[in-house]
mmCIF file of C-alpha atoms in Angstrom:
data_model
loop_
_atom_site.group_PDB
_atom_site.id
_atom_site.type_symbol
_atom_site.label_atom_id
_atom_site.label_comp_id
_atom_site.label_asym_id
_atom_site.label_seq_id
_atom_site.Cartn_x
_atom_site.Cartn_y
_atom_site.Cartn_z
ATOM 1 C CA MET F 1 31.128 34.384 -38.062
ATOM 2 C CA GLN F 2 28.750 34.894 -35.446
ATOM 3 C CA PHE F 3 25.750 36.719 -37.855
ATOM 4 C CA ASP F 4 23.968 34.615 -40.661
ATOM 5 C CA SER F 5 22.523 37.542 -42.053
ATOM 6 C CA LEU F 6 23.127 41.181 -43.178
ATOM 7 C CA GLN F 7 20.187 41.673 -41.251
ATOM 8 C CA ALA F 8 21.168 40.012 -37.895
ATOM 9 C CA LEU F 9 24.070 41.954 -37.761
ATOM 10 C CA ILE F 10 22.564 44.978 -37.869
ATOM 11 C CA GLU F 11 19.806 43.780 -35.169
ATOM 12 C CA MET F 12 22.399 42.086 -33.221
ATOM 13 C CA GLY F 13 19.361 40.358 -31.182
ATOM 14 C CA GLY F 14 17.969 43.539 -30.035
ATOM 15 C CA HIS F 15 20.926 44.959 -28.967
ATOM 16 C CA GLY F 16 22.208 46.135 -32.340
ATOM 17 C CA HIS F 17 21.002 50.086 -32.162
ATOM 18 C CA PHE F 18 23.527 50.200 -28.558
ATOM 19 C CA VAL F 19 26.141 48.990 -30.437
ATOM 20 C CA TRP F 20 26.037 50.582 -33.420
ATOM 21 C CA MET F 21 25.622 53.946 -31.753
ATOM 22 C CA ALA F 22 28.625 54.101 -29.927
ATOM 23 C CA TYR F 23 30.612 52.351 -32.724
ATOM 24 C CA GLY F 24 29.244 55.406 -34.865
ATOM 25 C CA ILE F 25 29.949 57.753 -32.279
ATOM 26 C CA THR F 26 33.429 56.982 -31.509
ATOM 27 C CA PHE F 27 34.086 57.413 -35.492
ATOM 28 C CA ALA F 28 32.590 60.759 -35.314
ATOM 29 C CA VAL F 29 34.743 61.911 -32.251
ATOM 30 C CA ALA F 30 38.264 60.537 -33.848
ATOM 31 C CA ILE F 31 37.603 62.275 -37.550
ATOM 32 C CA GLY F 32 36.993 65.681 -35.502
ATOM 33 C CA LEU F 33 40.232 64.476 -33.620
ATOM 34 C CA ILE F 34 42.389 63.709 -37.033
ATOM 35 C CA ALA F 35 40.023 66.887 -39.137
ATOM 36 C CA GLN F 36 40.561 69.168 -36.739
ATOM 37 C CA PRO F 37 44.626 69.341 -36.915
ATOM 38 C CA MET F 38 44.582 69.101 -40.589
ATOM 39 C CA LEU F 39 41.884 71.945 -41.464
ATOM 40 C CA LYS F 40 44.402 74.441 -38.808
ATOM 41 C CA ARG F 41 47.429 73.351 -40.802
ATOM 42 C CA ARG F 42 45.838 73.481 -43.952
ATOM 43 C CA ARG F 43 44.565 76.883 -43.476
ATOM 44 C CA LEU F 44 48.008 78.301 -41.645
ATOM 45 C CA LEU F 45 50.121 77.040 -44.855
ATOM 46 C CA SER F 46 48.100 78.736 -47.295
ATOM 47 C CA ALA F 47 47.878 81.947 -45.125
ATOM 48 C CA LEU F 48 51.832 81.784 -45.158
ATOM 49 C CA LYS F 49 51.847 81.198 -48.880
ATOM 50 C CA THR F 50 50.267 84.220 -49.700
ATOM 51 C CA GLN F 51 52.080 86.088 -47.300
ATOM 52 C CA HIS F 52 55.232 84.692 -48.973
ATOM 53 C CA ALA F 53 54.253 85.338 -52.790
ATOM 54 C CA LEU F 54 53.342 88.766 -51.749
ATOM 55 C CA GLU F 55 57.195 89.785 -49.981
ATOM 56 C CA ASN F 56 58.424 88.433 -53.395
ATOM 57 C CA GLU F 57 56.448 90.599 -55.523
ATOM 58 C CA MET B 1 87.992 53.401 -20.717
ATOM 59 C CA HIS B 2 84.815 51.836 -19.595
ATOM 60 C CA LEU B 3 83.594 55.305 -17.948
ATOM 61 C CA MET B 4 84.315 57.069 -20.826
ATOM 62 C CA LYS B 5 82.365 55.387 -22.815
ATOM 63 C CA LEU B 6 79.621 55.558 -20.510
ATOM 64 C CA SER B 7 80.251 59.126 -20.073
ATOM 65 C CA PHE B 8 79.803 59.358 -24.060
ATOM 66 C CA SER B 9 76.595 57.158 -24.208
ATOM 67 C CA MET B 10 74.972 59.457 -21.362
ATOM 68 C CA ASN B 11 75.688 62.651 -23.521
ATOM 69 C CA ASN B 12 74.206 60.860 -26.179
ATOM 70 C CA VAL B 13 71.294 60.630 -24.382
ATOM 71 C CA ILE B 14 71.002 64.402 -23.400
ATOM 72 C CA GLN B 15 71.659 65.346 -26.353
ATOM 73 C CA PHE B 16 68.660 63.615 -27.645
ATOM 74 C CA PHE B 17 66.402 64.748 -25.080
ATOM 75 C CA PHE B 18 67.863 68.394 -25.845
ATOM 76 C CA LYS B 19 67.239 67.795 -29.615
ATOM 77 C CA LEU B 20 63.509 66.453 -28.459
ATOM 78 C CA GLY B 21 63.043 69.792 -27.246
ATOM 79 C CA SER B 22 63.673 72.032 -30.099
ATOM 80 C CA PRO B 23 59.925 72.304 -32.343
ATOM 81 C CA GLN B 24 62.233 72.658 -36.005
ATOM 82 C CA TRP B 25 64.198 69.368 -34.494
ATOM 83 C CA PHE B 26 60.729 67.671 -33.624
ATOM 84 C CA TYR B 27 58.826 68.420 -36.621
ATOM 85 C CA LYS B 28 61.350 67.312 -39.397
ATOM 86 C CA ALA B 29 62.104 64.040 -37.437
ATOM 87 C CA THR B 30 58.725 63.014 -37.047
ATOM 88 C CA GLY B 31 57.465 63.252 -40.885
ATOM 89 C CA TRP B 32 58.051 59.527 -41.303
ATOM 90 C CA LEU B 33 56.176 58.026 -39.035
ATOM 91 C CA MET B 34 52.629 59.572 -39.453
ATOM 92 C CA PRO B 35 52.254 57.491 -42.715
ATOM 93 C CA LEU B 36 53.651 54.879 -40.918
ATOM 94 C CA LEU B 37 51.431 55.482 -37.635
ATOM 95 C CA ALA B 38 48.761 56.035 -39.274
ATOM 96 C CA ILE B 39 48.700 52.730 -41.592
ATOM 97 C CA LEU B 40 49.510 50.849 -38.658
ATOM 98 C CA ALA B 41 46.495 52.099 -36.525
ATOM 99 C CA ALA B 42 43.722 51.806 -39.717
ATOM 100 C CA ALA B 43 45.015 48.071 -40.097
ATOM 101 C CA LEU B 44 44.821 47.416 -36.172
ATOM 102 C CA LEU B 45 41.783 48.971 -35.572
ATOM 103 C CA SER B 46 39.664 47.360 -38.623
ATOM 104 C CA TRP B 47 40.976 44.134 -37.818
ATOM 105 C CA GLY B 48 40.048 44.390 -34.197
ATOM 106 C CA MET B 49 36.764 45.515 -35.518
ATOM 107 C CA VAL B 50 35.921 43.151 -37.658
ATOM 108 C CA LYS B 51 36.999 40.238 -35.588
ATOM 109 C CA GLY B 52 35.109 41.862 -32.763
ATOM 110 C CA LEU B 53 31.894 42.502 -33.819
ATOM 111 C CA LEU B 54 31.668 39.989 -36.875
ATOM 112 C CA TYR B 55 33.780 36.988 -35.233
ATOM 113 C CA ALA B 56 33.836 36.950 -31.650
ATOM 114 C CA PRO B 57 31.132 34.869 -29.982
ATOM 115 C CA MET B 58 27.926 36.742 -27.949
ATOM 116 C CA ASP B 59 28.419 36.954 -24.329
ATOM 117 C CA LYS B 60 25.999 34.509 -22.711
ATOM 118 C CA VAL B 61 25.162 36.984 -19.963
ATOM 119 C CA GLN B 62 25.126 40.318 -21.666
ATOM 120 C CA GLY B 63 24.367 39.651 -25.445
ATOM 121 C CA ASN B 64 25.950 41.526 -28.217
ATOM 122 C CA SER B 65 26.007 44.968 -26.357
ATOM 123 C CA TYR B 66 29.080 43.513 -24.673
ATOM 124 C CA ARG B 67 30.891 44.432 -28.787
ATOM 125 C CA ILE B 68 30.953 48.004 -27.285
ATOM 126 C CA ILE B 69 33.685 46.762 -24.683
ATOM 127 C CA TYR B 70 36.092 46.815 -28.051
ATOM 128 C CA ILE B 71 36.195 50.442 -28.427
ATOM 129 C CA HIS B 72 34.997 51.406 -24.207
ATOM 130 C CA VAL B 73 38.180 49.833 -23.066
ATOM 131 C CA PRO B 74 40.823 50.888 -25.194
ATOM 132 C CA ALA B 75 39.588 54.808 -24.706
ATOM 133 C CA SER B 76 39.569 54.312 -21.626
ATOM 134 C CA PHE B 77 43.092 53.160 -21.312
ATOM 135 C CA VAL B 78 44.558 55.521 -23.812
ATOM 136 C CA ALA B 79 42.171 58.500 -22.106
ATOM 137 C CA LEU B 80 44.343 57.292 -18.614
ATOM 138 C CA SER B 81 47.875 57.021 -20.253
ATOM 139 C CA CYS B 82 46.989 60.050 -21.987
ATOM 140 C CA TYR B 83 46.604 61.984 -18.372
ATOM 141 C CA TYR B 84 49.953 60.141 -17.264
ATOM 142 C CA MET B 85 51.904 61.986 -20.464
ATOM 143 C CA MET B 86 50.416 65.200 -19.614
ATOM 144 C CA ALA B 87 51.364 65.224 -16.017
ATOM 145 C CA VAL B 88 54.976 64.189 -16.750
ATOM 146 C CA LEU B 89 54.903 67.088 -19.496
ATOM 147 C CA ALA B 90 53.359 69.314 -16.828
ATOM 148 C CA GLY B 91 56.223 69.068 -14.495
ATOM 149 C CA VAL B 92 59.341 69.209 -17.140
ATOM 150 C CA TYR B 93 57.495 72.373 -18.448
ATOM 151 C CA LEU B 94 57.436 73.753 -15.093
ATOM 152 C CA ILE B 95 60.878 72.775 -14.252
ATOM 153 C CA TRP B 96 63.175 73.323 -17.637
ATOM 154 C CA ARG B 97 60.400 75.607 -19.746
ATOM 155 C CA THR B 98 60.879 73.144 -22.633
ATOM 156 C CA LYS B 99 58.900 74.591 -25.787
ATOM 157 C CA MET B 100 58.108 70.996 -26.922
ATOM 158 C CA ALA B 101 56.875 69.966 -23.575
ATOM 159 C CA GLU B 102 54.465 73.075 -23.775
ATOM 160 C CA VAL B 103 53.108 72.229 -27.030
ATOM 161 C CA VAL B 104 52.423 68.612 -26.504
ATOM 162 C CA LEU B 105 50.853 69.066 -23.010
ATOM 163 C CA ARG B 106 48.287 71.516 -24.964
ATOM 164 C CA CYS B 107 47.533 68.926 -27.465
ATOM 165 C CA CYS B 108 47.337 66.113 -24.822
ATOM 166 C CA ALA B 109 44.200 68.226 -23.286
ATOM 167 C CA VAL B 110 42.591 67.922 -26.179
ATOM 168 C CA ILE B 111 43.114 63.984 -27.171
ATOM 169 C CA GLY B 112 42.168 63.299 -23.533
ATOM 170 C CA ALA B 113 39.280 64.831 -23.425
ATOM 171 C CA GLY B 114 38.508 63.237 -26.697
ATOM 172 C CA MET B 115 39.014 60.150 -25.416
ATOM 173 C CA THR B 116 37.428 60.713 -22.066
ATOM 174 C CA PHE B 117 34.459 61.786 -23.983
ATOM 175 C CA ILE B 118 34.388 58.607 -26.111
ATOM 176 C CA SER B 119 34.840 56.498 -22.418
ATOM 177 C CA LEU B 120 31.811 58.005 -20.979
ATOM 178 C CA VAL B 121 29.160 58.012 -23.815
ATOM 179 C CA THR B 122 30.312 54.356 -25.072
ATOM 180 C CA GLY B 123 30.058 53.382 -21.242
ATOM 181 C CA ALA B 124 26.308 55.217 -20.726
ATOM 182 C CA ILE B 125 25.341 53.666 -24.104
ATOM 183 C CA TRP B 126 26.705 49.998 -22.763
ATOM 184 C CA GLY B 127 25.137 50.918 -19.502
ATOM 185 C CA LYS B 128 21.336 51.073 -20.655
ATOM 186 C CA PRO B 129 20.865 47.630 -21.782
ATOM 187 C CA THR B 130 23.528 46.113 -18.961
ATOM 188 C CA TRP B 131 22.342 47.917 -15.970
ATOM 189 C CA GLY B 132 18.714 49.454 -17.267
ATOM 190 C CA THR B 133 20.095 52.483 -16.975
ATOM 191 C CA TRP B 134 22.271 55.246 -19.444
ATOM 192 C CA TRP B 135 23.993 57.297 -16.411
ATOM 193 C CA VAL B 136 24.471 56.402 -12.634
ATOM 194 C CA TRP B 137 26.891 58.165 -10.503
ATOM 195 C CA ASP B 138 29.346 55.188 -9.729
ATOM 196 C CA ALA B 139 32.518 55.811 -8.189
ATOM 197 C CA ARG B 140 34.520 54.792 -11.593
ATOM 198 C CA VAL B 141 31.484 56.576 -13.880
ATOM 199 C CA THR B 142 31.885 59.980 -11.656
ATOM 200 C CA SER B 143 35.775 59.880 -11.500
ATOM 201 C CA MET B 144 35.816 59.523 -15.372
ATOM 202 C CA PHE B 145 33.376 62.497 -15.585
ATOM 203 C CA VAL B 146 35.713 64.277 -13.289
ATOM 204 C CA LEU B 147 38.830 63.611 -15.381
ATOM 205 C CA PHE B 148 36.775 65.025 -18.429
ATOM 206 C CA PHE B 149 36.363 68.180 -16.891
ATOM 207 C CA ILE B 150 39.797 68.087 -15.926
ATOM 208 C CA TYR B 151 40.598 67.951 -18.952
ATOM 209 C CA LEU B 152 38.427 70.619 -20.179
ATOM 210 C CA GLY B 153 39.678 73.327 -17.688
ATOM 211 C CA ILE B 154 43.519 72.404 -18.939
ATOM 212 C CA TYR B 155 42.626 73.015 -22.915
ATOM 213 C CA ALA B 156 40.387 76.500 -21.491
ATOM 214 C CA LEU B 157 43.098 77.578 -19.030
ATOM 215 C CA SER B 158 45.684 77.204 -21.959
ATOM 216 C CA LYS B 159 43.656 79.147 -24.349
ATOM 217 C CA ALA B 160 42.582 81.975 -21.235
ATOM 218 C CA PHE B 161 45.706 84.334 -21.314
ATOM 219 C CA GLU B 162 46.581 86.739 -24.011
ATOM 220 C CA ARG B 163 50.344 85.688 -23.330
ATOM 221 C CA GLU B 164 50.639 82.106 -24.432
ATOM 222 C CA ASP B 165 52.732 80.826 -21.835
ATOM 223 C CA LEU B 166 50.940 81.991 -19.642
ATOM 224 C CA GLY B 167 48.341 79.986 -20.508
ATOM 225 C CA SER B 168 50.154 77.273 -20.532
ATOM 226 C CA LYS B 169 51.896 77.564 -17.250
ATOM 227 C CA ALA B 170 48.332 77.730 -15.643
ATOM 228 C CA ALA B 171 47.298 74.866 -17.559
ATOM 229 C CA ALA B 172 50.228 72.489 -16.488
ATOM 230 C CA VAL B 173 49.504 73.422 -12.850
ATOM 231 C CA LEU B 174 46.186 72.547 -12.840
ATOM 232 C CA ALA B 175 47.602 69.348 -14.865
ATOM 233 C CA LEU B 176 49.589 68.278 -12.062
ATOM 234 C CA VAL B 177 47.020 69.113 -9.260
ATOM 235 C CA GLY B 178 44.281 66.945 -11.439
ATOM 236 C CA THR B 179 46.813 64.004 -11.051
ATOM 237 C CA VAL B 180 44.884 63.096 -7.811
ATOM 238 C CA ASN B 181 42.409 62.361 -9.495
ATOM 239 C CA ILE B 182 44.026 59.385 -11.299
ATOM 240 C CA PRO B 183 44.405 56.799 -8.494
ATOM 241 C CA ILE B 184 40.646 57.196 -7.719
ATOM 242 C CA VAL B 185 40.083 56.308 -11.270
ATOM 243 C CA TYR B 186 42.086 53.723 -11.596
ATOM 244 C CA TRP B 187 40.825 51.840 -8.035
ATOM 245 C CA SER B 188 37.312 53.111 -7.895
ATOM 246 C CA VAL B 189 36.192 49.712 -9.071
ATOM 247 C CA ASP B 190 37.833 47.681 -6.033
ATOM 248 C CA TRP B 191 37.195 50.647 -3.569
ATOM 249 C CA TRP B 192 33.523 50.776 -3.852
ATOM 250 C CA PHE B 193 32.149 48.262 -5.461
ATOM 251 C CA ALA B 194 28.683 49.244 -7.252
ATOM 252 C CA LEU B 195 27.607 48.917 -10.753
ATOM 253 C CA HIS B 196 30.994 49.130 -12.985
ATOM 254 C CA GLN B 197 32.295 45.990 -13.132
ATOM 255 C CA GLY B 198 35.824 44.865 -12.206
ATOM 256 C CA ALA B 199 38.892 44.852 -14.381
ATOM 257 C CA THR B 200 38.375 42.851 -17.477
ATOM 258 C CA LEU B 201 42.558 42.924 -17.736
ATOM 259 C CA LYS B 202 44.795 41.900 -15.154
ATOM 260 C CA LEU B 203 48.174 41.571 -15.462
ATOM 261 C CA THR B 204 49.155 39.443 -12.321
ATOM 262 C CA GLU B 205 46.260 36.545 -13.209
ATOM 263 C CA LYS B 206 44.291 35.091 -15.566
ATOM 264 C CA SER B 207 41.969 37.702 -17.247
ATOM 265 C CA ALA B 208 38.070 37.603 -16.779
ATOM 266 C CA ILE B 209 37.422 36.305 -20.362
ATOM 267 C CA ASP B 210 37.878 33.865 -22.665
ATOM 268 C CA SER B 211 40.704 33.938 -25.167
ATOM 269 C CA SER B 212 38.385 34.469 -28.359
ATOM 270 C CA MET B 213 36.666 37.690 -27.220
ATOM 271 C CA LEU B 214 40.129 39.022 -25.474
ATOM 272 C CA GLN B 215 42.170 38.394 -28.840
ATOM 273 C CA PRO B 216 39.991 41.382 -30.526
ATOM 274 C CA LEU B 217 40.472 43.330 -27.286
ATOM 275 C CA LEU B 218 44.421 43.820 -27.521
ATOM 276 C CA ILE B 219 44.206 44.023 -30.842
ATOM 277 C CA MET B 220 41.739 46.819 -30.229
ATOM 278 C CA ILE B 221 44.188 48.202 -27.411
ATOM 279 C CA ALA B 222 47.053 48.033 -29.607
ATOM 280 C CA GLY B 223 45.388 49.992 -32.452
ATOM 281 C CA THR B 224 43.984 52.769 -30.002
ATOM 282 C CA TYR B 225 47.634 53.503 -28.608
ATOM 283 C CA CYS B 226 48.658 53.807 -32.351
ATOM 284 C CA LEU B 227 45.750 56.020 -33.242
ATOM 285 C CA TYR B 228 46.765 57.965 -30.013
ATOM 286 C CA ALA B 229 50.320 58.419 -31.089
ATOM 287 C CA PHE B 230 49.229 59.766 -34.473
ATOM 288 C CA LEU B 231 46.714 61.916 -32.696
ATOM 289 C CA ILE B 232 49.609 63.373 -30.663
ATOM 290 C CA LEU B 233 52.191 63.827 -33.545
ATOM 291 C CA LEU B 234 49.438 65.227 -35.632
ATOM 292 C CA HIS B 235 48.805 67.834 -33.845
ATOM 293 C CA ALA B 236 51.871 68.794 -32.070
ATOM 294 C CA ARG B 237 53.467 69.311 -35.670
ATOM 295 C CA ALA B 238 50.485 71.360 -36.356
ATOM 296 C CA ASP B 239 50.773 73.411 -33.632
ATOM 297 C CA ILE B 240 54.482 73.744 -34.336
ATOM 298 C CA LEU B 241 54.303 75.266 -37.846
ATOM 299 C CA ARG B 242 51.743 77.740 -35.830
ATOM 300 C CA ILE B 243 54.124 78.817 -33.290
ATOM 301 C CA GLU B 244 57.260 79.073 -35.872
ATOM 302 C CA GLN B 245 55.711 80.946 -38.710
ATOM 303 C CA LYS B 246 58.274 83.473 -38.739
ATOM 304 C CA LYS B 247 61.042 81.618 -38.612
ATOM 305 C CA GLN B 248 63.088 80.939 -41.513
ATOM 306 C CA TRP B 249 62.953 77.211 -41.667
ATOM 307 C CA VAL B 250 59.358 77.359 -41.762
ATOM 308 C CA LYS B 251 59.541 80.139 -44.371
ATOM 309 C CA ASP B 252 61.675 77.915 -46.467
ATOM 310 C CA LEU B 253 59.105 74.884 -46.103
ATOM 311 C CA VAL B 254 56.335 77.098 -47.627
ATOM 312 C CA SER B 255 58.490 78.447 -50.602
ATOM 313 C CA THR B 256 59.361 75.109 -51.946
#
């Protein structure tokens, strides 16, 4: 372990805000790339389900 | 006898690629891979991040800011790999009109743009404490910036036409033309030595990095490739359902 306290880990000897900002933005982009097709899939499937229900009435 | 065996296995290979080109087969054959790739990516990325952020020693010259390397380098690798794959698929699509090549080609544009964006942003953030500036028009940075806009252009073209196949064709042509930028990205650090540091990882000689710092980097690279494979399949499978929604197999999938 390189840091002896949570405070030291957050500050990283003055470079903390650079490091954490880089990781934070990366995390946000990754979540976006994962969520986009999942939402698209869910929207499509629910639309198809409604359509299917209407056809079978 | 020997020849027969060989032609039989060649037939299998051809058949495999033929099936791979069918959206329905692709969708059904890749389902089991999704949880596997998701778990693998999550495990490798969290392991690499804990090692890189908490356990790897501080860099003597750059201090702790160097820890950005653990996302910057893997994202840049994948940003380029994604382009290779997209360019090959563009060729396959233009020659054989393979449906799946078209689908994955469009997915590559989105994922590649995302990865290039991460590479550019983390590079800029790393540049501030290291070079003293967020941005510099150095050869490597500029060629990655161009790559980002090529990805965006391919995505925009693929959506620009009423008929989707025309958009895909235009996008595929741009993907092939944009390939000229790739060797520039790749060799820019050697051709024009400016601010961007040289390659950290070298295949043919000893890497310019200590093993305690290298290990988390290799784990992060492996994890990012797993994430990339997961994203390709996730995007492709969602798009398959969209383009095949009128087909019976999708209707069966919905009704059960």
